[in-house]
Amino acid sequence: MAKIKKPNKAGGMHSVNSAFKQVLQSKRVKSNIKNLLKVNKDGGFDCPGCAWGDSEEGFVHFCENGAKAIAWESTERKLTNAFFQQHTVSKLKKQSDYWLEYQGRLSQPMRYNAKTDKYEPTSWDGAITLIKNHLIAVESPDQVEFYTSGRASNEASYLYQLFGRVFGTNNFPDCSNMCHEASGVALKESIGVGKGTVVLDDFYKADAIFVFGQNPGTNHPRMMSALRKAAKGGCKIVSINNLKEIALQKFASPQQPLELLTGKSTSISQLYLTPKLGTDFALIRGIAKTIIDKFPNAIDKSFIEAHTIAFENYVKAVKQTEWSQIEEQTGVSKARIAEAAEIFAHSEKVISTWAMGITQHKHSVATIKELSNLHLMMGQIGKEGAGLSPVRGHSNVQGNRTMGINEKPSLSFLNKLSAQFDIPMPQKMGHNVQSALTALYEKRSSILICLGGNLAAAAPDTQYTAEAMSQAKLNVQISTKLNRSHLMVSKDALILPCLGRTEIDIQGSGPQQITVEDTFSMVHASAGTSAPPSEYCLSETDIIARIANAVLKECADQSLKKIDWLALRDDYSLIRNLIANSIDGFVDFNQKLKQKHGFHLANSAANRQWNTQSGKATFSACDIPSSLYSEQTDNLIAAYTAKKEQVFTLQSLRSHDQYNTTIYGMDDRYRGIKNQRKVLFINENDAKKMHLQEGQRVEIESIWEGNTTRKINDFKLVFYDIPRGNVAAYYPETNPLVPINSVGDHSYTPTSKSIPVVIRASLNTKIIDIITN
Ligand SMILES: Nc1nc2c(c(=O)[nH]1)N[C@H]1C(S)=C(S)[C@@H](COP(=O)(O)OP(=O)(O)OC[C@H]3O[C@@H](n4cnc5c(=O)[nH]c(N)nc54)[C@H](O)[C@@H]3O)O[C@H]1N2
Ligand SMILES: Nc1nc2c(c(=O)[nH]1)N[C@H]1C(S)=C(S)[C@@H](COP(=O)(O)OP(=O)(O)OC[C@H]3O[C@@H](n4cnc5c(=O)[nH]c(N)nc54)[C@H](O)[C@@H]3O)O[C@H]1N2
Ligand SMILES: [Mo]
C-alpha cells in the first residue's frame, strides 16, 4: 500500500504549472494569457476567484486558483441545442458535477419541457414572458425565492433586490447564509458593524496575525503573499486549524522569481495549534484566561474604559471557566495555549482572520463574539495594523450584502428605499437559505429564481434540497455553466445564460463597467475584456431589468411603474446614481470610481465608533458550550456509543482543485491526494482501533433525530494527521449528511464543519491503492 505523499511546501513552480494546465484546457490560450495580465489591474477586471483585496505588488496580480477560475469561465467549449437534444434531464442527473460544468458555457436560453424531459431552445422574449406569467399569478409575493450567489456585481445585486422588494418580498436567501453569516451576526452585536475592520495594508503593519479555521493556500492564495511578506518582516503568525495545512507552514511565492527558481520557501507560522473541530471558543477563552492570569498588564484598560461595556461580566465568565474543560474540549494543552497567549499579549498590533472553520458550526456566533472579546480586552481594534478580519469567500459576496441582498434588512434601509422611490417596501422578514428550502419543500413557496450559484449542490441535505427545488412551479437559473441546480425540475424551468466577469458588456449607452467590494470594503470597477461566448448571453443586469420591466408593467398598481428598468439597464452609471442615494458610503459613486484602485467604504468600528445599542463595543459573557451539539443530538450520540459504535465529528472542506461546487480536477495537491475526491481523512489510531485499514472503503452515516437515514458510501480511508475523533471529507460530496435543520445558533448556517457521524466498512470492501485510484 503506497502512502500519500504531501509536498513540503505550498506554491512554487507546481502552482504555475497547475494554472497553465487549466489555461491550456480552456482552448483559448492566447486570450486567457491576455486575460491573466489584466486581472485585478485598473482598467481590467476583478478576479472572479476570492474576495481578497488587491495589492500593488508584482507583475501579475493573479494566483493559481484565480487563474483556474478565469480559464474555467473563459473556455472555448459551448453548450448548444444539440447537446440538450442528446440528453434528457434524467440522464444528466447521473453525471458528475465536474462533467456537467466541463461541457462548456451556456450559450442560449433554454426552457424545460416536462413531456420530453429535455431542455429546448426558447427566445429571450419567450423566457421573460414565462417568468412574468408565473410571477403575476402568485397569490403572495412571499411565495417567490430570490437566491443570489456572491459573484453578482453591485449593479446587478442592487437592481435584483429593488425588483424583489418592489414586487413585494424580502425573500433573499443567498450564499452568505451558508458562509460568513455568523461573522455578520456576531460582529454587528459586539462592535456594531458586520464586516471586518482592517484593510490589506494593516497586514504589513501587524506584529502578530492569528489565522483561525482557514486554508488560504487553496482558497485565498493571494492572502499567502500577504502572510509571506508579513512573516519575512518579522510578524508572528499563529495558525489555529484542525488540520496542518501545508501553506500555513511553508510557502513559496509563485510571484517571486527568486523563490520560484531556487525552490526556496518562507516559513509562515511560528506556532500552529490543532484544536478539535468546533472548539475554537474554548481555545480563545484559554488565551484570554492566560492573559488575565499571567499578563494582566497587557490588558488595555483605557480602551476598555473608554469604548466598551460589560467587561466585568466577561472577566467573571473567563475566571469561572476551568482549564480542565478547555484542555479536554480542544485537545490542546494549557502550555500550548499559553504560547499563543504570550504572542497575543506581547504584540503591539494583532489581526485575527477567520473563515469557514469558524463559521460553520452550531456555536459559531458565540465563538466569533469570544474572538471579538479578546480583541476588545487588548484594545486590538480600530488602530493601524490591528483588528478583526473575516476573510470572505465569493469575490463580491460582501458587495451583495452592502447592496441590500439580505433577508433581514434594517428598517432604516427599507425606509430609505421607500422614500427614494415613493414605493412602500415589504417589512416582513424574508427567507434565508434554510427557510427558503423548507418553504419550497412544504409548498409554501412555489417559484425559485437564482442569480448565479448552484443551490442544489451547495445547500445541505442533498435529497431534501433536491425535492424542495424540484417542486417549484418555476425554477429559473441565471448561470454561466450547466450545473445540478438546472436539473432540479418537474414543471417549468429556464436556463438563462449570462456574461461572466471576464467578458465585454455592451449596452445601449456603450461598454459598461460593473463594481465589486472586496473583503476589506474596497469598492472598485471591473470591465471584462473577452468576447462573450454567444450573442444570446446577456448581462445579469440586463436579465433582471427585462424581468422587472415585464412583471411590473402588468401590475394594476400604477405606483409600481415608476422605475424605468430598461433605461437603468442601458447605462449602469444610472444604477450607481440610485445606489449613491440609497446606501451609505456611496455618495458621488460614479466620480469616486475614477480614483485609482477605487475607494474604501468607511467602517465605523475601524474608527472606534460603535453602532451598537449601547453605543459602546460590547463584551459578551457566554459560558463555553459543553458540547458541539444540542442535548437531543448528544442523547442520540450516547445511544450509538452504548451500541459500541464510535462516533466522529466530520468536517466538509474544499480540495485544491475546486471552486465550491465547481470541480476543476480531481487532485488535492497540498494534501497529497491524486485523481479522486471520495476520500475520508482519519487518524490512523482511530482507524486501527476500529480494525479499518488505509484504502478501505467505508460508509458514513450522520446522526440526527427523525426517521431519515443520511448515508454516503464508498469513501476511501486516508490516514492523516488529524485530531482523534475528527474526520474530514470534501464538499459537496458530503452534503447529503448535513441535516436541513442542523444550523448555527442565530446564524442559521448549515453546520458543515461539525457533523456527528458513524463510520462502517462498506460491504464487499476492497482495499484500493489510494495513490493511483
Ligand atoms: N480555490 C478556491 N477558492 C475559494 C473557494 C473554493 O472553493 N476554491 N471558495 C470560496 C468561498 S465561497 C469561501 S467561503 C472561502 C472558503 O475558504 P476556507 O474557509 O479556507 O475553506 P474550507 O476548505 O472550507 O476550509 C476550512 C479550513 O478550516 C479548517 N477547520 C475546519 N473546522 C475547523 C474548526 O472547527 N476549527 C479550526 N480552527 N479550523 C477548522 C479546515 O481544516 C480548513 O483548513 O474560499 C473562497 N475561495
Ligand atoms: N457541506 C458544505 N456545504 C457548503 C460549504 C461547505 O464548506 N461545506 N460551503 C458553503 C459556502 S461558503 C458557499 S459560499 C456556498 C456556495 O454556493 P453557491 O455560490 O451557490 O455555489 P457555487 O459553486 O459558487 O456556484 C457555481 C455556479 O455559479 C455559476 N456562475 C459562475 N460564475 C457566474 C457568474 O458570473 N454569474 C452567474 N450568474 N453565475 C455564475 C455557474 O453556473 C456555476 O455552476 O456553498 C456552501 N455549502
Ligand atoms: Mo463562501
Tab-separated table of N, CA, C and O in Angstrom, residues 66-118:
chain	number	residue	atom	x	y	z
A	66	GLY	N	-7.021	31.629	-8.909
A	66	GLY	CA	-7.682	32.687	-9.676
A	66	GLY	C	-7.551	32.387	-11.163
A	66	GLY	O	-8.509	32.523	-11.930
A	67	ALA	N	-6.367	31.944	-11.565
A	67	ALA	CA	-6.141	31.610	-12.979
A	67	ALA	C	-7.063	30.475	-13.406
A	67	ALA	O	-7.624	30.485	-14.501
A	68	LYS	N	-7.251	29.506	-12.501
A	68	LYS	CA	-8.163	28.395	-12.830
A	68	LYS	C	-9.585	28.921	-13.024
A	68	LYS	O	-10.288	28.516	-13.942
A	69	ALA	N	-10.013	29.820	-12.120
A	69	ALA	CA	-11.382	30.356	-12.198
A	69	ALA	C	-11.587	31.098	-13.521
A	69	ALA	O	-12.629	30.967	-14.167
A	70	ILE	N	-10.578	31.854	-13.927
A	70	ILE	CA	-10.686	32.648	-15.162
A	70	ILE	C	-10.723	31.731	-16.378
A	70	ILE	O	-11.574	31.865	-17.256
A	71	ALA	N	-9.800	30.766	-16.409
A	71	ALA	CA	-9.743	29.860	-17.557
A	71	ALA	C	-11.008	28.996	-17.633
A	71	ALA	O	-11.494	28.671	-18.712
A	72	TRP	N	-11.554	28.655	-16.477
A	72	TRP	CA	-12.766	27.818	-16.443
A	72	TRP	C	-13.944	28.586	-17.025
A	72	TRP	O	-14.764	28.036	-17.766
A	73	GLU	N	-14.021	29.886	-16.702
A	73	GLU	CA	-15.113	30.714	-17.232
A	73	GLU	C	-14.904	30.980	-18.713
A	73	GLU	O	-15.815	30.907	-19.522
A	74	SER	N	-13.651	31.281	-19.052
A	74	SER	CA	-13.357	31.718	-20.404
A	74	SER	C	-12.885	30.544	-21.240
A	74	SER	O	-11.726	30.444	-21.617
A	75	THR	N	-13.799	29.635	-21.520
A	75	THR	CA	-13.443	28.430	-22.272
A	75	THR	C	-14.038	28.502	-23.676
A	75	THR	O	-15.048	29.159	-23.898
A	76	GLU	N	-13.429	27.802	-24.594
A	76	GLU	CA	-13.927	27.780	-25.962
A	76	GLU	C	-15.155	26.846	-26.078
A	76	GLU	O	-15.970	26.967	-26.977
A	77	ARG	N	-15.253	25.894	-25.111
A	77	ARG	CA	-16.347	24.921	-25.201
A	77	ARG	C	-17.707	25.577	-24.931
A	77	ARG	O	-17.821	26.391	-24.024
A	78	LYS	N	-18.703	25.203	-25.698
A	78	LYS	CA	-20.043	25.784	-25.565
A	78	LYS	C	-21.110	24.708	-25.546
A	78	LYS	O	-20.978	23.693	-26.227
A	79	LEU	N	-22.165	24.975	-24.831
A	79	LEU	CA	-23.299	24.051	-24.822
A	79	LEU	C	-24.344	24.561	-25.794
A	79	LEU	O	-24.880	25.655	-25.611
A	80	THR	N	-24.650	23.766	-26.777
A	80	THR	CA	-25.626	24.214	-27.772
A	80	THR	C	-26.881	23.367	-27.682
A	80	THR	O	-26.941	22.382	-26.933
A	81	ASN	N	-27.830	23.722	-28.495
A	81	ASN	CA	-29.081	22.984	-28.584
A	81	ASN	C	-28.832	21.488	-28.813
A	81	ASN	O	-29.501	20.634	-28.219
A	82	ALA	N	-27.841	21.197	-29.653
A	82	ALA	CA	-27.563	19.785	-29.993
A	82	ALA	C	-27.280	18.980	-28.724
A	82	ALA	O	-27.744	17.849	-28.561
A	83	PHE	N	-26.544	19.580	-27.784
A	83	PHE	CA	-26.233	18.890	-26.536
A	83	PHE	C	-27.521	18.556	-25.777
A	83	PHE	O	-27.719	17.427	-25.321
A	84	PHE	N	-28.386	19.542	-25.657
A	84	PHE	CA	-29.614	19.318	-24.872
A	84	PHE	C	-30.553	18.333	-25.580
A	84	PHE	O	-31.341	17.646	-24.938
A	85	GLN	N	-30.452	18.267	-26.921
A	85	GLN	CA	-31.272	17.293	-27.648
A	85	GLN	C	-30.801	15.868	-27.353
A	85	GLN	O	-31.593	14.936	-27.308
A	86	GLN	N	-29.500	15.750	-27.092
A	86	GLN	CA	-28.939	14.411	-26.851
A	86	GLN	C	-29.223	13.867	-25.457
A	86	GLN	O	-29.170	12.679	-25.232
A	87	HIS	N	-29.455	14.788	-24.502
A	87	HIS	CA	-29.513	14.345	-23.103
A	87	HIS	C	-30.826	14.726	-22.433
A	87	HIS	O	-31.164	15.902	-22.382
A	88	THR	N	-31.505	13.736	-21.897
A	88	THR	CA	-32.652	14.078	-21.051
A	88	THR	C	-32.107	14.554	-19.708
A	88	THR	O	-30.960	14.256	-19.343
A	89	VAL	N	-32.959	15.258	-18.956
A	89	VAL	CA	-32.545	15.721	-17.632
A	89	VAL	C	-32.246	14.521	-16.726
A	89	VAL	O	-31.275	14.523	-15.973
A	90	SER	N	-33.053	13.483	-16.847
A	90	SER	CA	-32.811	12.285	-16.016
A	90	SER	C	-31.430	11.704	-16.294
A	90	SER	O	-30.738	11.256	-15.381
A	91	LYS	N	-31.014	11.752	-17.554
A	91	LYS	CA	-29.680	11.247	-17.909
A	91	LYS	C	-28.590	12.172	-17.356
A	91	LYS	O	-27.572	11.717	-16.833
A	92	LEU	N	-28.839	13.457	-17.478
A	92	LEU	CA	-27.838	14.423	-16.988
A	92	LEU	C	-27.629	14.295	-15.488
A	92	LEU	O	-26.537	14.508	-14.974
A	93	LYS	N	-28.697	13.933	-14.782
A	93	LYS	CA	-28.597	13.808	-13.315
A	93	LYS	C	-27.568	12.759	-12.906
A	93	LYS	O	-27.041	12.782	-11.801
A	94	LYS	N	-27.310	11.806	-13.801
A	94	LYS	CA	-26.360	10.730	-13.462
A	94	LYS	C	-24.903	11.182	-13.627
A	94	LYS	O	-23.986	10.480	-13.227
A	95	GLN	N	-24.710	12.329	-14.256
A	95	GLN	CA	-23.342	12.807	-14.479
A	95	GLN	C	-22.795	13.513	-13.233
A	95	GLN	O	-23.553	14.007	-12.413
A	96	SER	N	-21.473	13.601	-13.168
A	96	SER	CA	-20.850	14.260	-12.001
A	96	SER	C	-20.920	15.777	-12.159
A	96	SER	O	-21.128	16.292	-13.266
A	97	ASP	N	-20.720	16.470	-11.042
A	97	ASP	CA	-20.690	17.941	-11.083
A	97	ASP	C	-19.585	18.412	-12.028
A	97	ASP	O	-19.739	19.392	-12.749
A	98	TYR	N	-18.458	17.694	-12.006
A	98	TYR	CA	-17.329	18.048	-12.868
A	98	TYR	C	-17.754	17.961	-14.337
A	98	TYR	O	-17.559	18.882	-15.114
A	99	TRP	N	-18.365	16.856	-14.694
A	99	TRP	CA	-18.759	16.634	-16.091
A	99	TRP	C	-19.754	17.709	-16.552
A	99	TRP	O	-19.621	18.258	-17.652
A	100	LEU	N	-20.720	18.002	-15.712
A	100	LEU	CA	-21.763	18.975	-16.109
A	100	LEU	C	-21.130	20.313	-16.486
A	100	LEU	O	-21.410	20.873	-17.541
A	101	GLU	N	-20.262	20.818	-15.612
A	101	GLU	CA	-19.684	22.138	-15.896
A	101	GLU	C	-18.653	22.077	-17.019
A	101	GLU	O	-18.445	23.050	-17.736
A	102	TYR	N	-18.006	20.917	-17.147
A	102	TYR	CA	-16.945	20.790	-18.143
A	102	TYR	C	-17.487	20.924	-19.572
A	102	TYR	O	-16.752	21.235	-20.499
A	103	GLN	N	-18.784	20.718	-19.748
A	103	GLN	CA	-19.359	20.774	-21.099
A	103	GLN	C	-19.231	22.154	-21.736
A	103	GLN	O	-19.420	22.316	-22.927
A	104	GLY	N	-18.962	23.176	-20.929
A	104	GLY	CA	-18.710	24.493	-21.526
A	104	GLY	C	-19.740	25.531	-21.158
A	104	GLY	O	-20.587	25.311	-20.288
A	105	ARG	N	-19.660	26.669	-21.838
A	105	ARG	CA	-20.529	27.796	-21.481
A	105	ARG	C	-21.935	27.632	-22.060
A	105	ARG	O	-22.121	27.196	-23.194
A	106	LEU	N	-22.896	27.990	-21.263
A	106	LEU	CA	-24.280	28.036	-21.724
A	106	LEU	C	-24.361	29.157	-22.753
A	106	LEU	O	-23.800	30.238	-22.541
A	107	SER	N	-25.074	28.904	-23.861
A	107	SER	CA	-24.987	29.905	-24.924
A	107	SER	C	-26.328	30.332	-25.501
A	107	SER	O	-26.391	31.139	-26.407
A	108	GLN	N	-27.423	29.770	-24.994
A	108	GLN	CA	-28.728	30.284	-25.415
A	108	GLN	C	-29.770	29.953	-24.347
A	108	GLN	O	-29.595	28.999	-23.586
A	109	PRO	N	-30.838	30.762	-24.264
A	109	PRO	CA	-31.848	30.461	-23.244
A	109	PRO	C	-32.554	29.145	-23.562
A	109	PRO	O	-32.839	28.868	-24.733
A	110	MET	N	-32.772	28.336	-22.536
A	110	MET	CA	-33.403	27.031	-22.733
A	110	MET	C	-34.592	26.901	-21.782
A	110	MET	O	-34.543	27.329	-20.638
A	111	ARG	N	-35.635	26.243	-22.276
A	111	ARG	CA	-36.825	26.018	-21.454
A	111	ARG	C	-37.043	24.516	-21.299
A	111	ARG	O	-36.948	23.768	-22.281
A	112	TYR	N	-37.365	24.126	-20.090
A	112	TYR	CA	-37.566	22.692	-19.833
A	112	TYR	C	-38.936	22.256	-20.344
A	112	TYR	O	-39.944	22.946	-20.137
A	113	ASN	N	-38.947	21.113	-21.004
A	113	ASN	CA	-40.209	20.530	-21.453
A	113	ASN	C	-40.412	19.223	-20.667
A	113	ASN	O	-39.695	18.237	-20.878
A	114	ALA	N	-41.383	19.235	-19.763
A	114	ALA	CA	-41.569	18.072	-18.881
A	114	ALA	C	-41.977	16.830	-19.677
A	114	ALA	O	-41.699	15.703	-19.262
A	115	LYS	N	-42.614	17.040	-20.837
A	115	LYS	CA	-43.073	15.872	-21.624
A	115	LYS	C	-41.895	15.098	-22.208
A	115	LYS	O	-41.885	13.875	-22.203
A	116	THR	N	-40.919	15.834	-22.724
A	116	THR	CA	-39.765	15.145	-23.322
A	116	THR	C	-38.634	14.965	-22.315
A	116	THR	O	-37.656	14.290	-22.591
A	117	ASP	N	-38.752	15.619	-21.154
A	117	ASP	CA	-37.698	15.629	-20.127
A	117	ASP	C	-36.396	16.213	-20.687
A	117	ASP	O	-35.300	15.790	-20.334
A	118	LYS	N	-36.546	17.182	-21.600
A	118	LYS	CA	-35.356	17.819	-22.185
A	118	LYS	C	-35.492	19.332	-22.120
A	118	LYS	O	-36.618	19.857	-22.115
